[in-house]
Structure formats: C-alpha cells, structure tokens
C-alpha cells in the first residue's frame, strides 16, 4: 500500500480531474451561440461561467504558490463583477482559450508536486496558521475549488 | 499536529458540512411554491432535486455500511427516473422532511466514526479491491458525494 499522503492526494486529485474533464467535455460540446445563453432566465451566461472558472483556476496557481497568473485581465469581468447581459468584454473564443490554458497550466503545475507538497501552507497562510490548523493546507484549497467547479458545472449543464 | 488521517478526514468533512449547510439554508429559504418551480425551463424542479439529494444521501449510509436506508420509497421517483412535471409523487413537506432526516442520520453516523474508519472499504468493495486501490475508500465516496451535492445545489440556487 502506498503511503497515506499519496493516497489522500490521489483521492482529491481524482475528484478534481473528474470534474475538470466533465467541464471540458461540456464546454466543447456547446456552440458559441449556446455559451452566450443564460443558464436560466436572468442568470449568468454560460460564457461568463467559463470565464469565471478560468480566472478562479488562474488565481489557484498563485494561491498555491505553484505558478504565475496569466489572466489578471479577466478579474474585473469574471470575478469582481456579476454578468452583464449584452456586454461582451472578451470574445467567446478568447474565454474558451483561457479555460484551456488554465487547465494546461494547473495540470503541469500539479504534475510537478510531490504528495507532501500538498500538505504545506498556501500563500495566504503563515507557518503558525498551519501548525494551528493543519487541515487548511493546499490540498484543502483543491477540494474547495473542485466543489466550486461542480457547483457552476451543474448550472452550465442546463444550457444543453 | 494531529495525525495525518485525522487531518485528511477533517478536510473532507469540512467540505461536506459546508455544502450540507449551504444546501439546508437554501432549501429552508425557498417557499413550497418556489421549490415546485423548474430550475430552468424544461429542467428538474427544485423539489425533485431536494428529493434526489435526500435519497442519494440515504443510499450513502448503506454504501458506507454505517446505517440502514429509510427512504427506499423515494428510489423510483427521485433516483431511477427523471423529473415528471405535474406529477407530485410526494408532498413537498415530506420531501423536506426526508432531506432533514437524512442530514440528521448522516451527521449521527459520521460522528461515531473514527478517522481510520474512513480509510476502510465501502460495502461495494472487496478486501482485494482496497489493497489494489486504497484511494477507493469510504472517504473518497464522501468527497464524490460532496461534489454531487455542489453540482445540484448550484442548480437549485437559480430558483431564488
């Protein structure tokens, strides 16, 4: 049997990879016209949620301290502000590309990490924080981002 | 620092409790009339998704081997079949009650479990399965059910 940390990381990583794959398959199955539709009347458009997930995962690299941000220009449109129907801040193709690039970047960064790296503090914690609350480590952030991805994926799936 | 298993169980359990609480707060904030609405045109009604989550969590007790099922009568309406608009198989109050009871039952069952219990096989695995794939343990099922809960919670939230 593998060591415990390796088992834990594999569990959380399997869940992350599973939802990244589901999301990627769904986004690719939707046309640009479909992505420009709202998930429900008066709610976010599909393309907004794709941009939102891309920028949240772009932030994740920095939060974990394993990569540089590439999409700070998406912050205002897809993170700090709600969807604005009619306003197309970035073309759908560019939002799709940002999703694809952040998937690649996170995959590459995570592949370089050893199991023990996931149990270290993220960049918003102090050493003391980790001693007091060891369960607030990088892997807990990955678990939380997987739930966040699932939450919005369920919404985008309504466009099909 | 607590032992590794305890840290990991706490990480997964925090995520589960967080989404259970979000869901419970949302369901209680919606009126019966709102729960009878579809989350998007032609899609599942809120009440269907509450029933679906209740019966999936009812199954979870049995799958983990930590409790008996209470809502087998919900299987046909909320698990084996998609939502049927207009058909009200169970009153909204009964579906709300099932959600509440399954929340209580899972909370009670999980409180009795020791960290090491979560790394044992669930009832659909053999001992050999666990040796070969130790990451397919009870805790991996909890992580997967948390993602499932988040997925549908994102949909019910559209009714607000």
PDB file of C-alpha atoms in Angstrom:
ATOM      1  CA  UNK A   1       0.000   0.000   0.000  1.00  0.00           C
ATOM      2  CA  UNK A   2       1.158   3.475  -0.889  1.00  0.00           C
ATOM      3  CA  UNK A   3       1.859   5.924   1.889  1.00  0.00           C
ATOM      4  CA  UNK A   4      -1.080   7.801   3.408  1.00  0.00           C
ATOM      5  CA  UNK A   5      -0.294  11.199   1.938  1.00  0.00           C
ATOM      6  CA  UNK A   6      -0.086   9.684  -1.531  1.00  0.00           C
ATOM      7  CA  UNK A   7      -3.489   8.043  -1.042  1.00  0.00           C
ATOM      8  CA  UNK A   8      -5.070  11.312   0.155  1.00  0.00           C
ATOM      9  CA  UNK A   9      -3.655  13.334  -2.715  1.00  0.00           C
ATOM     10  CA  UNK A  10      -4.844  10.769  -5.233  1.00  0.00           C
ATOM     11  CA  UNK A  11      -8.387  10.891  -3.800  1.00  0.00           C
ATOM     12  CA  UNK A  12      -8.621  14.676  -4.037  1.00  0.00           C
ATOM     13  CA  UNK A  13      -6.846  14.777  -7.399  1.00  0.00           C
ATOM     14  CA  UNK A  14      -9.155  12.127  -8.880  1.00  0.00           C
ATOM     15  CA  UNK A  15     -12.156  14.260  -7.912  1.00  0.00           C
ATOM     16  CA  UNK A  16     -10.559  17.408  -9.411  1.00  0.00           C
ATOM     17  CA  UNK A  17      -9.574  15.654 -12.652  1.00  0.00           C
ATOM     18  CA  UNK A  18     -13.004  14.087 -12.936  1.00  0.00           C
ATOM     19  CA  UNK A  19     -14.788  17.460 -12.806  1.00  0.00           C
ATOM     20  CA  UNK A  20     -12.204  19.236 -14.990  1.00  0.00           C
ATOM     21  CA  UNK A  21     -12.806  16.546 -17.615  1.00  0.00           C
ATOM     22  CA  UNK A  22     -16.611  16.763 -17.297  1.00  0.00           C
ATOM     23  CA  UNK A  23     -16.426  20.558 -17.620  1.00  0.00           C
ATOM     24  CA  UNK A  24     -14.057  20.468 -20.570  1.00  0.00           C
ATOM     25  CA  UNK A  25     -16.254  17.946 -22.393  1.00  0.00           C
ATOM     26  CA  UNK A  26     -19.371  20.013 -21.718  1.00  0.00           C
ATOM     27  CA  UNK A  27     -17.835  23.344 -22.778  1.00  0.00           C
ATOM     28  CA  UNK A  28     -16.542  21.803 -26.016  1.00  0.00           C
ATOM     29  CA  UNK A  29     -19.963  20.279 -26.737  1.00  0.00           C
ATOM     30  CA  UNK A  30     -21.654  23.709 -26.578  1.00  0.00           C
ATOM     31  CA  UNK A  31     -21.605  26.091 -29.547  1.00  0.00           C
ATOM     32  CA  UNK A  32     -20.633  29.746 -29.131  1.00  0.00           C
ATOM     33  CA  UNK A  33     -24.340  30.613 -29.516  1.00  0.00           C
ATOM     34  CA  UNK A  34     -25.227  28.219 -26.684  1.00  0.00           C
ATOM     35  CA  UNK A  35     -22.493  29.632 -24.436  1.00  0.00           C
ATOM     36  CA  UNK A  36     -23.933  33.098 -24.956  1.00  0.00           C
ATOM     37  CA  UNK A  37     -27.263  31.912 -23.493  1.00  0.00           C
ATOM     38  CA  UNK A  38     -28.156  32.421 -19.847  1.00  0.00           C
ATOM     39  CA  UNK A  39     -28.194  29.223 -17.757  1.00  0.00           C
ATOM     40  CA  UNK A  40     -31.671  30.246 -16.554  1.00  0.00           C
ATOM     41  CA  UNK A  41     -33.734  33.399 -17.198  1.00  0.00           C
ATOM     42  CA  UNK A  42     -31.953  36.437 -15.749  1.00  0.00           C
ATOM     43  CA  UNK A  43     -28.944  34.381 -14.620  1.00  0.00           C
ATOM     44  CA  UNK A  44     -25.298  34.198 -15.702  1.00  0.00           C
ATOM     45  CA  UNK A  45     -24.496  33.317 -19.296  1.00  0.00           C
ATOM     46  CA  UNK A  46     -22.520  30.136 -19.987  1.00  0.00           C
ATOM     47  CA  UNK A  47     -19.557  32.132 -21.281  1.00  0.00           C
ATOM     48  CA  UNK A  48     -19.468  34.167 -18.069  1.00  0.00           C
ATOM     49  CA  UNK A  49     -19.194  30.971 -16.007  1.00  0.00           C
ATOM     50  CA  UNK A  50     -16.450  29.568 -18.269  1.00  0.00           C
ATOM     51  CA  UNK A  51     -14.516  32.835 -17.807  1.00  0.00           C
ATOM     52  CA  UNK A  52     -15.226  32.762 -14.064  1.00  0.00           C
ATOM     53  CA  UNK A  53     -13.882  29.223 -13.695  1.00  0.00           C
ATOM     54  CA  UNK A  54     -10.820  30.072 -15.824  1.00  0.00           C
ATOM     55  CA  UNK A  55      -9.924  33.095 -13.694  1.00  0.00           C
ATOM     56  CA  UNK A  56     -10.577  31.264 -10.409  1.00  0.00           C
ATOM     57  CA  UNK A  57      -8.254  28.466 -11.536  1.00  0.00           C
ATOM     58  CA  UNK A  58      -5.724  31.060 -12.701  1.00  0.00           C
ATOM     59  CA  UNK A  59      -5.817  32.508  -9.162  1.00  0.00           C
ATOM     60  CA  UNK A  60      -5.417  28.999  -7.762  1.00  0.00           C
ATOM     61  CA  UNK A  61      -1.908  28.693  -9.224  1.00  0.00           C
ATOM     62  CA  UNK A  62      -0.838  31.820  -7.374  1.00  0.00           C
ATOM     63  CA  UNK A  63      -2.676  30.924  -4.165  1.00  0.00           C
ATOM     64  CA  UNK A  64      -0.933  27.554  -4.054  1.00  0.00           C
ATOM     65  CA  UNK A  65       2.364  29.226  -4.912  1.00  0.00           C
ATOM     66  CA  UNK A  66       2.969  26.938  -7.890  1.00  0.00           C
ATOM     67  CA  UNK A  67       2.596  29.309 -10.837  1.00  0.00           C
ATOM     68  CA  UNK A  68       2.186  32.843 -12.111  1.00  0.00           C
ATOM     69  CA  UNK A  69      -1.157  34.344 -13.028  1.00  0.00           C
ATOM     70  CA  UNK A  70      -1.895  34.752 -16.741  1.00  0.00           C
ATOM     71  CA  UNK A  71      -5.411  36.206 -16.740  1.00  0.00           C
ATOM     72  CA  UNK A  72      -5.422  39.202 -14.396  1.00  0.00           C
ATOM     73  CA  UNK A  73      -7.258  41.000 -17.212  1.00  0.00           C
ATOM     74  CA  UNK A  74     -10.235  38.669 -16.578  1.00  0.00           C
ATOM     75  CA  UNK A  75     -10.574  39.696 -12.917  1.00  0.00           C
ATOM     76  CA  UNK A  76     -12.888  42.615 -13.459  1.00  0.00           C
ATOM     77  CA  UNK A  77     -15.204  40.920 -15.949  1.00  0.00           C
ATOM     78  CA  UNK A  78     -15.457  37.422 -14.461  1.00  0.00           C
ATOM     79  CA  UNK A  79     -14.619  37.716 -10.787  1.00  0.00           C
ATOM     80  CA  UNK A  80     -15.201  41.154  -9.249  1.00  0.00           C
ATOM     81  CA  UNK A  81     -18.441  41.796 -11.133  1.00  0.00           C
ATOM     82  CA  UNK A  82     -21.560  39.796 -11.941  1.00  0.00           C
ATOM     83  CA  UNK A  83     -22.522  39.012 -15.522  1.00  0.00           C
ATOM     84  CA  UNK A  84     -23.718  41.954 -17.590  1.00  0.00           C
ATOM     85  CA  UNK A  85     -26.060  40.736 -20.316  1.00  0.00           C
ATOM     86  CA  UNK A  86     -25.205  42.226 -23.671  1.00  0.00           C
ATOM     87  CA  UNK A  87     -21.701  43.350 -22.684  1.00  0.00           C
ATOM     88  CA  UNK A  88     -19.174  41.110 -24.375  1.00  0.00           C
ATOM     89  CA  UNK A  89     -15.881  42.015 -22.743  1.00  0.00           C
ATOM     90  CA  UNK A  90     -13.914  39.195 -24.321  1.00  0.00           C
ATOM     91  CA  UNK A  91     -14.822  37.121 -27.369  1.00  0.00           C
ATOM     92  CA  UNK A  92     -16.094  33.602 -26.649  1.00  0.00           C
ATOM     93  CA  UNK A  93     -13.031  32.156 -28.406  1.00  0.00           C
ATOM     94  CA  UNK A  94     -10.724  34.017 -26.016  1.00  0.00           C
ATOM     95  CA  UNK A  95     -12.671  32.807 -22.975  1.00  0.00           C
ATOM     96  CA  UNK A  96     -12.529  29.213 -24.257  1.00  0.00           C
ATOM     97  CA  UNK A  97      -8.769  29.627 -24.782  1.00  0.00           C
ATOM     98  CA  UNK A  98      -8.318  30.932 -21.221  1.00  0.00           C
ATOM     99  CA  UNK A  99     -10.150  27.859 -19.872  1.00  0.00           C
ATOM    100  CA  UNK A 100      -7.929  25.588 -21.963  1.00  0.00           C
ATOM    101  CA  UNK A 101      -4.695  27.329 -20.926  1.00  0.00           C
ATOM    102  CA  UNK A 102      -5.558  27.326 -17.217  1.00  0.00           C
ATOM    103  CA  UNK A 103      -6.371  23.601 -17.472  1.00  0.00           C
ATOM    104  CA  UNK A 104      -2.941  23.017 -19.009  1.00  0.00           C
ATOM    105  CA  UNK A 105      -1.135  25.218 -16.502  1.00  0.00           C
ATOM    106  CA  UNK A 106      -2.774  23.631 -13.463  1.00  0.00           C
ATOM    107  CA  UNK A 107      -2.157  20.140 -14.853  1.00  0.00           C
ATOM    108  CA  UNK A 108       1.533  20.899 -15.444  1.00  0.00           C
ATOM    109  CA  UNK A 109       1.971  22.530 -12.029  1.00  0.00           C
ATOM    110  CA  UNK A 110       0.221  19.692 -10.175  1.00  0.00           C
ATOM    111  CA  UNK A 111       2.281  17.052 -12.032  1.00  0.00           C
ATOM    112  CA  UNK A 112       5.452  18.584 -10.580  1.00  0.00           C
ATOM    113  CA  UNK A 113       4.183  18.486  -6.990  1.00  0.00           C
ATOM    114  CA  UNK A 114       5.097  15.697  -4.610  1.00  0.00           C
ATOM    115  CA  UNK A 115       2.375  14.378  -2.255  1.00  0.00           C
ATOM    116  CA  UNK A 116       3.951  16.107   0.759  1.00  0.00           C
ATOM    117  CA  UNK A 117       3.839  19.483  -1.055  1.00  0.00           C
ATOM    118  CA  UNK A 118       0.040  19.438  -0.866  1.00  0.00           C
ATOM    119  CA  UNK A 119       0.096  19.411   2.937  1.00  0.00           C
ATOM    120  CA  UNK A 120       2.104  22.608   3.132  1.00  0.00           C
ATOM    121  CA  UNK A 121       0.630  26.061   3.654  1.00  0.00           C
ATOM    122  CA  UNK A 122      -0.713  28.081   0.766  1.00  0.00           C
ATOM    123  CA  UNK A 123       0.475  31.652   0.150  1.00  0.00           C
ATOM    124  CA  UNK A 124      -2.250  33.289   2.274  1.00  0.00           C
ATOM    125  CA  UNK A 125      -1.216  31.385   5.432  1.00  0.00           C
ATOM    126  CA  UNK A 126       1.559  31.827   7.954  1.00  0.00           C
ATOM    127  CA  UNK A 127       3.614  28.985   9.426  1.00  0.00           C
ATOM    128  CA  UNK A 128       1.694  29.461  12.667  1.00  0.00           C
ATOM    129  CA  UNK A 129      -1.638  29.106  10.852  1.00  0.00           C
ATOM    130  CA  UNK A 130      -0.559  25.720   9.522  1.00  0.00           C
ATOM    131  CA  UNK A 131       0.515  24.498  12.951  1.00  0.00           C
ATOM    132  CA  UNK A 132      -2.801  25.569  14.463  1.00  0.00           C
ATOM    133  CA  UNK A 133      -4.978  24.434  11.564  1.00  0.00           C
ATOM    134  CA  UNK A 134      -3.079  21.818   9.543  1.00  0.00           C
ATOM    135  CA  UNK A 135      -6.261  20.954   7.603  1.00  0.00           C
ATOM    136  CA  UNK A 136      -6.123  24.433   5.975  1.00  0.00           C
ATOM    137  CA  UNK A 137      -3.398  23.332   3.551  1.00  0.00           C
ATOM    138  CA  UNK A 138      -3.041  23.459  -0.224  1.00  0.00           C
ATOM    139  CA  UNK A 139      -5.000  20.231  -0.697  1.00  0.00           C
ATOM    140  CA  UNK A 140      -7.985  21.664   1.182  1.00  0.00           C
ATOM    141  CA  UNK A 141      -7.991  24.512  -1.360  1.00  0.00           C
ATOM    142  CA  UNK A 142      -8.072  21.982  -4.204  1.00  0.00           C
ATOM    143  CA  UNK A 143     -11.039  20.201  -2.589  1.00  0.00           C
ATOM    144  CA  UNK A 144     -12.829  23.512  -2.188  1.00  0.00           C
ATOM    145  CA  UNK A 145     -12.155  24.531  -5.817  1.00  0.00           C
ATOM    146  CA  UNK A 146     -13.469  21.152  -7.014  1.00  0.00           C
ATOM    147  CA  UNK A 147     -16.755  21.814  -5.190  1.00  0.00           C
ATOM    148  CA  UNK A 148     -16.869  25.313  -6.699  1.00  0.00           C
ATOM    149  CA  UNK A 149     -16.308  23.844 -10.175  1.00  0.00           C
ATOM    150  CA  UNK A 150     -19.075  21.250  -9.645  1.00  0.00           C
ATOM    151  CA  UNK A 151     -21.459  23.988  -8.435  1.00  0.00           C
ATOM    152  CA  UNK A 152     -21.094  26.028 -11.638  1.00  0.00           C
ATOM    153  CA  UNK A 153     -20.826  22.995 -13.911  1.00  0.00           C
ATOM    154  CA  UNK A 154     -24.319  21.957 -12.797  1.00  0.00           C
ATOM    155  CA  UNK A 155     -25.516  25.376 -13.963  1.00  0.00           C
ATOM    156  CA  UNK A 156     -23.784  25.380 -17.361  1.00  0.00           C
ATOM    157  CA  UNK A 157     -25.158  21.855 -17.968  1.00  0.00           C
ATOM    158  CA  UNK A 158     -28.667  23.364 -18.015  1.00  0.00           C
ATOM    159  CA  UNK A 159     -27.888  25.055 -21.363  1.00  0.00           C
ATOM    160  CA  UNK A 160     -27.643  21.733 -23.234  1.00  0.00           C
TER     161      UNK A 160
ATOM    162  CA  UNK B   1      -0.023  18.294  14.860  1.00  0.00           C
ATOM    163  CA  UNK B   2      -2.848  15.825  14.658  1.00  0.00           C
ATOM    164  CA  UNK B   3      -2.195  12.567  12.850  1.00  0.00           C
ATOM    165  CA  UNK B   4      -2.437  12.554   9.072  1.00  0.00           C
ATOM    166  CA  UNK B   5      -5.654  10.561   8.833  1.00  0.00           C
ATOM    167  CA  UNK B   6      -7.376  12.940  11.226  1.00  0.00           C
ATOM    168  CA  UNK B   7      -6.229  15.946   9.178  1.00  0.00           C
ATOM    169  CA  UNK B   8      -7.473  14.453   5.959  1.00  0.00           C
ATOM    170  CA  UNK B   9     -10.844  13.390   7.360  1.00  0.00           C
ATOM    171  CA  UNK B  10     -11.303  16.884   8.706  1.00  0.00           C
ATOM    172  CA  UNK B  11     -10.563  18.403   5.282  1.00  0.00           C
ATOM    173  CA  UNK B  12     -13.126  16.229   3.513  1.00  0.00           C
ATOM    174  CA  UNK B  13     -15.657  16.562   6.341  1.00  0.00           C
ATOM    175  CA  UNK B  14     -15.345  20.364   6.408  1.00  0.00           C
ATOM    176  CA  UNK B  15     -16.184  20.437   2.689  1.00  0.00           C
ATOM    177  CA  UNK B  16     -19.168  18.109   3.189  1.00  0.00           C
ATOM    178  CA  UNK B  17     -20.507  20.060   6.192  1.00  0.00           C
ATOM    179  CA  UNK B  18     -20.032  23.339   4.359  1.00  0.00           C
ATOM    180  CA  UNK B  19     -22.185  22.242   1.413  1.00  0.00           C
ATOM    181  CA  UNK B  20     -24.771  20.488   3.593  1.00  0.00           C
ATOM    182  CA  UNK B  21     -25.188  23.740   5.499  1.00  0.00           C
ATOM    183  CA  UNK B  22     -25.380  25.856   2.316  1.00  0.00           C
ATOM    184  CA  UNK B  23     -27.999  23.456   0.899  1.00  0.00           C
ATOM    185  CA  UNK B  24     -30.032  23.351   4.094  1.00  0.00           C
ATOM    186  CA  UNK B  25     -30.047  27.153   4.339  1.00  0.00           C
ATOM    187  CA  UNK B  26     -31.076  27.498   0.694  1.00  0.00           C
ATOM    188  CA  UNK B  27     -33.864  24.880   0.870  1.00  0.00           C
ATOM    189  CA  UNK B  28     -35.300  26.499   4.002  1.00  0.00           C
ATOM    190  CA  UNK B  29     -35.198  29.936   2.353  1.00  0.00           C
ATOM    191  CA  UNK B  30     -37.354  28.744  -0.563  1.00  0.00           C
ATOM    192  CA  UNK B  31     -41.140  28.537  -0.273  1.00  0.00           C
ATOM    193  CA  UNK B  32     -43.042  25.410  -1.359  1.00  0.00           C
ATOM    194  CA  UNK B  33     -44.175  27.350  -4.436  1.00  0.00           C
ATOM    195  CA  UNK B  34     -40.574  28.169  -5.315  1.00  0.00           C
ATOM    196  CA  UNK B  35     -39.483  24.555  -4.823  1.00  0.00           C
ATOM    197  CA  UNK B  36     -42.185  23.474  -7.260  1.00  0.00           C
ATOM    198  CA  UNK B  37     -40.583  25.648  -9.963  1.00  0.00           C
ATOM    199  CA  UNK B  38     -38.153  24.252 -12.506  1.00  0.00           C
ATOM    200  CA  UNK B  39     -34.533  25.368 -12.024  1.00  0.00           C
ATOM    201  CA  UNK B  40     -34.523  26.358 -15.726  1.00  0.00           C
ATOM    202  CA  UNK B  41     -37.168  25.941 -18.444  1.00  0.00           C
ATOM    203  CA  UNK B  42     -37.809  22.232 -19.081  1.00  0.00           C
ATOM    204  CA  UNK B  43     -35.395  21.159 -16.333  1.00  0.00           C
ATOM    205  CA  UNK B  44     -35.826  19.482 -12.927  1.00  0.00           C
ATOM    206  CA  UNK B  45     -37.998  21.143 -10.318  1.00  0.00           C
ATOM    207  CA  UNK B  46     -36.355  22.237  -7.052  1.00  0.00           C
ATOM    208  CA  UNK B  47     -38.366  19.700  -5.081  1.00  0.00           C
ATOM    209  CA  UNK B  48     -37.149  16.907  -7.352  1.00  0.00           C
ATOM    210  CA  UNK B  49     -33.522  17.848  -6.633  1.00  0.00           C
ATOM    211  CA  UNK B  50     -34.160  18.020  -2.869  1.00  0.00           C
ATOM    212  CA  UNK B  51     -35.690  14.529  -3.045  1.00  0.00           C
ATOM    213  CA  UNK B  52     -32.812  13.345  -5.238  1.00  0.00           C
ATOM    214  CA  UNK B  53     -30.189  14.588  -2.766  1.00  0.00           C
ATOM    215  CA  UNK B  54     -32.115  13.087   0.175  1.00  0.00           C
ATOM    216  CA  UNK B  55     -32.296   9.640  -1.436  1.00  0.00           C
ATOM    217  CA  UNK B  56     -28.645   9.741  -2.591  1.00  0.00           C
ATOM    218  CA  UNK B  57     -27.573  10.572   0.977  1.00  0.00           C
ATOM    219  CA  UNK B  58     -29.909   7.852   2.286  1.00  0.00           C
ATOM    220  CA  UNK B  59     -28.070   5.407  -0.018  1.00  0.00           C
ATOM    221  CA  UNK B  60     -24.745   6.768   1.240  1.00  0.00           C
ATOM    222  CA  UNK B  61     -25.398   5.416   4.752  1.00  0.00           C
ATOM    223  CA  UNK B  62     -25.848   1.922   3.347  1.00  0.00           C
ATOM    224  CA  UNK B  63     -22.954   2.209   0.889  1.00  0.00           C
ATOM    225  CA  UNK B  64     -20.591   3.217   3.713  1.00  0.00           C
ATOM    226  CA  UNK B  65     -22.029   0.465   5.903  1.00  0.00           C
ATOM    227  CA  UNK B  66     -22.870   2.886   8.724  1.00  0.00           C
ATOM    228  CA  UNK B  67     -26.670   2.926   8.674  1.00  0.00           C
ATOM    229  CA  UNK B  68     -29.897   1.488   7.348  1.00  0.00           C
ATOM    230  CA  UNK B  69     -31.829   3.056   4.486  1.00  0.00           C
ATOM    231  CA  UNK B  70     -35.017   4.913   5.401  1.00  0.00           C
ATOM    232  CA  UNK B  71     -36.216   6.199   2.025  1.00  0.00           C
ATOM    233  CA  UNK B  72     -36.297   3.247  -0.377  1.00  0.00           C
ATOM    234  CA  UNK B  73     -39.755   4.520  -1.341  1.00  0.00           C
ATOM    235  CA  UNK B  74     -38.064   7.585  -2.881  1.00  0.00           C
ATOM    236  CA  UNK B  75     -35.896   5.496  -5.242  1.00  0.00           C
ATOM    237  CA  UNK B  76     -38.342   5.330  -8.104  1.00  0.00           C
ATOM    238  CA  UNK B  77     -39.402   8.980  -8.017  1.00  0.00           C
ATOM    239  CA  UNK B  78     -36.082  10.703  -7.305  1.00  0.00           C
ATOM    240  CA  UNK B  79     -33.347   8.343  -8.432  1.00  0.00           C
ATOM    241  CA  UNK B  80     -34.369   5.833 -11.110  1.00  0.00           C
ATOM    242  CA  UNK B  81     -36.498   8.291 -13.061  1.00  0.00           C
ATOM    243  CA  UNK B  82     -36.124  11.888 -14.236  1.00  0.00           C
ATOM    244  CA  UNK B  83     -38.492  14.587 -13.022  1.00  0.00           C
ATOM    245  CA  UNK B  84     -42.015  14.402 -14.382  1.00  0.00           C
ATOM    246  CA  UNK B  85     -43.573  17.867 -14.429  1.00  0.00           C
ATOM    247  CA  UNK B  86     -47.032  17.893 -12.915  1.00  0.00           C
ATOM    248  CA  UNK B  87     -46.670  14.528 -11.136  1.00  0.00           C
ATOM    249  CA  UNK B  88     -46.374  15.116  -7.439  1.00  0.00           C
ATOM    250  CA  UNK B  89     -45.391  11.758  -6.009  1.00  0.00           C
ATOM    251  CA  UNK B  90     -44.698  13.032  -2.525  1.00  0.00           C
ATOM    252  CA  UNK B  91     -45.824  16.289  -0.913  1.00  0.00           C
ATOM    253  CA  UNK B  92     -43.160  18.990  -0.655  1.00  0.00           C
ATOM    254  CA  UNK B  93     -43.355  18.784   3.153  1.00  0.00           C
ATOM    255  CA  UNK B  94     -42.486  15.078   3.025  1.00  0.00           C
ATOM    256  CA  UNK B  95     -39.529  15.718   0.717  1.00  0.00           C
ATOM    257  CA  UNK B  96     -38.271  18.484   3.012  1.00  0.00           C
ATOM    258  CA  UNK B  97     -38.615  16.097   5.963  1.00  0.00           C
ATOM    259  CA  UNK B  98     -36.632  13.382   4.131  1.00  0.00           C
ATOM    260  CA  UNK B  99     -33.808  15.885   3.493  1.00  0.00           C
ATOM    261  CA  UNK B 100     -33.822  16.862   7.171  1.00  0.00           C
ATOM    262  CA  UNK B 101     -33.843  13.271   8.422  1.00  0.00           C
ATOM    263  CA  UNK B 102     -31.034  12.152   6.095  1.00  0.00           C
ATOM    264  CA  UNK B 103     -28.965  15.151   7.249  1.00  0.00           C
ATOM    265  CA  UNK B 104     -29.504  14.061  10.868  1.00  0.00           C
ATOM    266  CA  UNK B 105     -28.785  10.396  10.157  1.00  0.00           C
ATOM    267  CA  UNK B 106     -25.579  11.072   8.245  1.00  0.00           C
ATOM    268  CA  UNK B 107     -24.402  13.536  10.900  1.00  0.00           C
ATOM    269  CA  UNK B 108     -25.038  10.996  13.677  1.00  0.00           C
ATOM    270  CA  UNK B 109     -23.369   8.163  11.768  1.00  0.00           C
ATOM    271  CA  UNK B 110     -20.304  10.236  10.853  1.00  0.00           C
ATOM    272  CA  UNK B 111     -19.905  11.459  14.466  1.00  0.00           C
ATOM    273  CA  UNK B 112     -19.473   7.834  15.577  1.00  0.00           C
ATOM    274  CA  UNK B 113     -16.742   7.079  13.037  1.00  0.00           C
ATOM    275  CA  UNK B 114     -13.062   7.237  13.912  1.00  0.00           C
ATOM    276  CA  UNK B 115     -10.653   8.728  11.355  1.00  0.00           C
ATOM    277  CA  UNK B 116      -9.281   5.276  10.442  1.00  0.00           C
ATOM    278  CA  UNK B 117     -12.815   4.012   9.672  1.00  0.00           C
ATOM    279  CA  UNK B 118     -12.936   6.336   6.661  1.00  0.00           C
ATOM    280  CA  UNK B 119      -9.991   4.614   5.031  1.00  0.00           C
ATOM    281  CA  UNK B 120     -11.686   1.225   5.067  1.00  0.00           C
ATOM    282  CA  UNK B 121     -13.557  -0.260   2.136  1.00  0.00           C
ATOM    283  CA  UNK B 122     -17.168   0.595   1.486  1.00  0.00           C
ATOM    284  CA  UNK B 123     -19.774  -2.149   1.079  1.00  0.00           C
ATOM    285  CA  UNK B 124     -19.405  -2.418  -2.716  1.00  0.00           C
ATOM    286  CA  UNK B 125     -15.679  -3.301  -2.480  1.00  0.00           C
ATOM    287  CA  UNK B 126     -13.765  -6.467  -1.647  1.00  0.00           C
ATOM    288  CA  UNK B 127     -10.672  -6.592   0.552  1.00  0.00           C
ATOM    289  CA  UNK B 128      -8.610  -7.161  -2.607  1.00  0.00           C
ATOM    290  CA  UNK B 129     -10.075  -4.015  -4.194  1.00  0.00           C
ATOM    291  CA  UNK B 130      -8.891  -1.940  -1.251  1.00  0.00           C
ATOM    292  CA  UNK B 131      -5.383  -3.388  -1.395  1.00  0.00           C
ATOM    293  CA  UNK B 132      -5.153  -2.656  -5.121  1.00  0.00           C
ATOM    294  CA  UNK B 133      -6.871   0.737  -4.998  1.00  0.00           C
ATOM    295  CA  UNK B 134      -6.636   2.125  -1.443  1.00  0.00           C
ATOM    296  CA  UNK B 135      -7.877   5.530  -2.652  1.00  0.00           C
ATOM    297  CA  UNK B 136     -11.299   3.978  -3.383  1.00  0.00           C
ATOM    298  CA  UNK B 137     -12.254   4.044   0.288  1.00  0.00           C
ATOM    299  CA  UNK B 138     -15.232   5.437   2.202  1.00  0.00           C
ATOM    300  CA  UNK B 139     -13.743   8.918   2.338  1.00  0.00           C
ATOM    301  CA  UNK B 140     -13.430   9.029  -1.460  1.00  0.00           C
ATOM    302  CA  UNK B 141     -17.182   8.359  -1.601  1.00  0.00           C
ATOM    303  CA  UNK B 142     -17.813  11.302   0.738  1.00  0.00           C
ATOM    304  CA  UNK B 143     -15.682  13.569  -1.478  1.00  0.00           C
ATOM    305  CA  UNK B 144     -17.608  12.403  -4.530  1.00  0.00           C
ATOM    306  CA  UNK B 145     -20.991  12.965  -2.839  1.00  0.00           C
ATOM    307  CA  UNK B 146     -19.915  16.465  -1.815  1.00  0.00           C
ATOM    308  CA  UNK B 147     -19.182  17.285  -5.469  1.00  0.00           C
ATOM    309  CA  UNK B 148     -22.566  15.809  -6.446  1.00  0.00           C
ATOM    310  CA  UNK B 149     -24.283  17.946  -3.804  1.00  0.00           C
ATOM    311  CA  UNK B 150     -22.481  21.096  -5.015  1.00  0.00           C
ATOM    312  CA  UNK B 151     -23.462  20.307  -8.627  1.00  0.00           C
ATOM    313  CA  UNK B 152     -27.185  20.209  -7.837  1.00  0.00           C
ATOM    314  CA  UNK B 153     -27.031  22.991  -5.256  1.00  0.00           C
ATOM    315  CA  UNK B 154     -25.799  25.332  -7.989  1.00  0.00           C
ATOM    316  CA  UNK B 155     -28.945  24.446  -9.924  1.00  0.00           C
ATOM    317  CA  UNK B 156     -31.442  24.885  -7.082  1.00  0.00           C
ATOM    318  CA  UNK B 157     -29.809  28.254  -6.286  1.00  0.00           C
ATOM    319  CA  UNK B 158     -31.094  29.520  -9.659  1.00  0.00           C
ATOM    320  CA  UNK B 159     -34.675  29.462  -8.324  1.00  0.00           C
ATOM    321  CA  UNK B 160     -34.019  32.257  -5.813  1.00  0.00           C
TER     322      UNK B 160
END
